[in-house]
């Protein structure tokens, strides 16, 4: 049996009096690509932000690499080997592309040259623009940078929040191809997506989050063939 | 012409001091979006601490390079420590509170420091000994420069260049800029934001401390409430240059010093403050984000 790299048990998160996450259980095995699907406001981003330590949970536990990280602060979690590329890309606009990548490697004593070369190989646009300020990049390029920046820390688990949001179809293809290459290099991936079809094609397993609760889970194949999922997320009519 | 050149020298001197203090305001604002109103009082505290360090360790009348270095380093270290303490006690508990609460806390902390100075050193003006720096003068055809002025201009320039290189060329400096842009994203890079804020307070307070010592050495008379005056001028300088912008604070400080000196030289000392604020209003009307403004990445 493969090792559980990430395990979330009965997670509860609230914003003031409003409960956003109401008991989420999920796990990610080492080497897997797992996707979380769901509509706007289902709690996907909240779940990810809680896992990576930006939000405090109200109840439940989060284990990463056999350690309890439920109340560990965000910067320490990065040093443990989890990297989170946030929703909306959040690149440092007035830093150059190269400086952004260097910040990705902040937890390492010195950045890893091979990792940087590899990022330039799978996302060549970044190398062309390495001297440019990140804020001058197009949306797709900023997304590439956000992903590249996240793997500069050489993570065991890469968390991606809506990497295809607002991108042209041709760029979505580039992004998904890069995610596939990152996964093939041995990085475990937890992917949140609205583009359910593309996400399920890439993932081994998936969860469906609705109003703060997991309503369906299963292998990508099962989810792709499930009528409920097809209707709600893949745009097929019965 | 002589008046102009003399006021140019005087203006650059006082402008360097404003710039050093303005850097403290602008760095804290850049990362925390908070105006550290207690910063000016730290500057005043530095002058008093420096006076005590000097008279206690060396005794009045001793002037040597060692004495100068010890007084500056020791005082800067103490003020940096007080700055870190200030952040821990007055600002960190209010990190997620509305900004207004933090501003009130800053004003309160300023009063606490001011009154602490008054209780420890008394309410009367203290006189800085005249002999920490040699009393050498240089006369360039009517324009006089003192050793103190040369030291102020020289050391301020060195410190500002060092800060500029630190912020732009080192990993920690880049992390400071990243944190100023987006704290959550910085945390996701593994940056310990609390540590960055501590570094900001150490640097800002130490630069303020150097300015405070120079104020004591240059003007001689120091009072417990002088932090308000220098703090306000430096704050204006930071806003003129574009608050949150480090080169802006340097530029704003120098400009304000020059402007002040020219008004003093050609109109009158009494009008200097009035014109300072008229200048501030004019700049804010035409350049609301200051002369250099916040750096904005533009699409090409």
PDB file of C-alpha atoms in Angstrom, chain A residues 49 52 54 74-75 78 84 86 90 92-95 99 103-104 106-109 135-137 149, chain B residues 168 171-172 174-175 177-178 181-182 184-192 196 295 297-300:
ATOM      1  CA  UNK A  49      -5.542  27.695   2.496  1.00  0.00           C
ATOM      2  CA  UNK A  52      -1.093  25.184   3.900  1.00  0.00           C
ATOM      3  CA  UNK A  54      -2.794  30.428   5.977  1.00  0.00           C
ATOM      4  CA  UNK A  74       2.538  28.528   6.862  1.00  0.00           C
ATOM      5  CA  UNK A  75       6.239  29.286   6.428  1.00  0.00           C
ATOM      6  CA  UNK A  78       6.782  25.142   3.176  1.00  0.00           C
ATOM      7  CA  UNK A  84       1.026  26.042  -2.529  1.00  0.00           C
ATOM      8  CA  UNK A  86      -2.455  30.219  -4.718  1.00  0.00           C
ATOM      9  CA  UNK A  90      -0.282  36.137  -6.676  1.00  0.00           C
ATOM     10  CA  UNK A  92       5.200  39.495  -6.873  1.00  0.00           C
ATOM     11  CA  UNK A  93       4.389  42.083  -9.526  1.00  0.00           C
ATOM     12  CA  UNK A  94       7.284  44.490  -8.977  1.00  0.00           C
ATOM     13  CA  UNK A  95       9.898  41.742  -8.691  1.00  0.00           C
ATOM     14  CA  UNK A  99      13.504  37.185  -8.374  1.00  0.00           C
ATOM     15  CA  UNK A 103      11.691  33.651  -3.631  1.00  0.00           C
ATOM     16  CA  UNK A 104      10.231  30.226  -4.402  1.00  0.00           C
ATOM     17  CA  UNK A 106      13.568  30.890  -0.069  1.00  0.00           C
ATOM     18  CA  UNK A 107      13.528  27.872   2.267  1.00  0.00           C
ATOM     19  CA  UNK A 108      16.622  26.373   0.629  1.00  0.00           C
ATOM     20  CA  UNK A 109      20.077  27.548   1.666  1.00  0.00           C
ATOM     21  CA  UNK A 135       3.528  42.340 -13.351  1.00  0.00           C
ATOM     22  CA  UNK A 136       4.265  42.914 -17.031  1.00  0.00           C
ATOM     23  CA  UNK A 137       3.612  39.262 -17.950  1.00  0.00           C
ATOM     24  CA  UNK A 149       7.925  29.519  -8.286  1.00  0.00           C
TER      25      UNK A 149
ATOM     26  CA  UNK B 168      17.752  45.190  -4.010  1.00  0.00           C
ATOM     27  CA  UNK B 171      17.925  37.363  -0.576  1.00  0.00           C
ATOM     28  CA  UNK B 172      16.649  38.929   2.652  1.00  0.00           C
ATOM     29  CA  UNK B 174      14.155  40.566  -1.893  1.00  0.00           C
ATOM     30  CA  UNK B 175      12.085  38.782   0.762  1.00  0.00           C
ATOM     31  CA  UNK B 177      10.138  43.505  -0.995  1.00  0.00           C
ATOM     32  CA  UNK B 178       8.077  40.359  -1.576  1.00  0.00           C
ATOM     33  CA  UNK B 181       3.852  43.291  -2.039  1.00  0.00           C
ATOM     34  CA  UNK B 182       1.826  40.346  -0.718  1.00  0.00           C
ATOM     35  CA  UNK B 184       0.146  35.766   2.190  1.00  0.00           C
ATOM     36  CA  UNK B 185       2.089  34.925  -0.962  1.00  0.00           C
ATOM     37  CA  UNK B 186       5.312  35.588   0.973  1.00  0.00           C
ATOM     38  CA  UNK B 187       4.235  33.090   3.640  1.00  0.00           C
ATOM     39  CA  UNK B 188       3.619  30.514   0.908  1.00  0.00           C
ATOM     40  CA  UNK B 189       7.254  30.976  -0.171  1.00  0.00           C
ATOM     41  CA  UNK B 190       8.302  29.956   3.336  1.00  0.00           C
ATOM     42  CA  UNK B 191       9.114  33.514   4.391  1.00  0.00           C
ATOM     43  CA  UNK B 192       8.666  34.099   8.110  1.00  0.00           C
ATOM     44  CA  UNK B 196      10.856  40.215   8.195  1.00  0.00           C
ATOM     45  CA  UNK B 295       6.331  51.337  -8.128  1.00  0.00           C
ATOM     46  CA  UNK B 297       4.584  47.346 -13.095  1.00  0.00           C
ATOM     47  CA  UNK B 298       3.318  48.462 -16.451  1.00  0.00           C
ATOM     48  CA  UNK B 299       2.568  46.148 -19.301  1.00  0.00           C
ATOM     49  CA  UNK B 300       4.867  46.571 -22.261  1.00  0.00           C
TER      50      UNK B 300
END
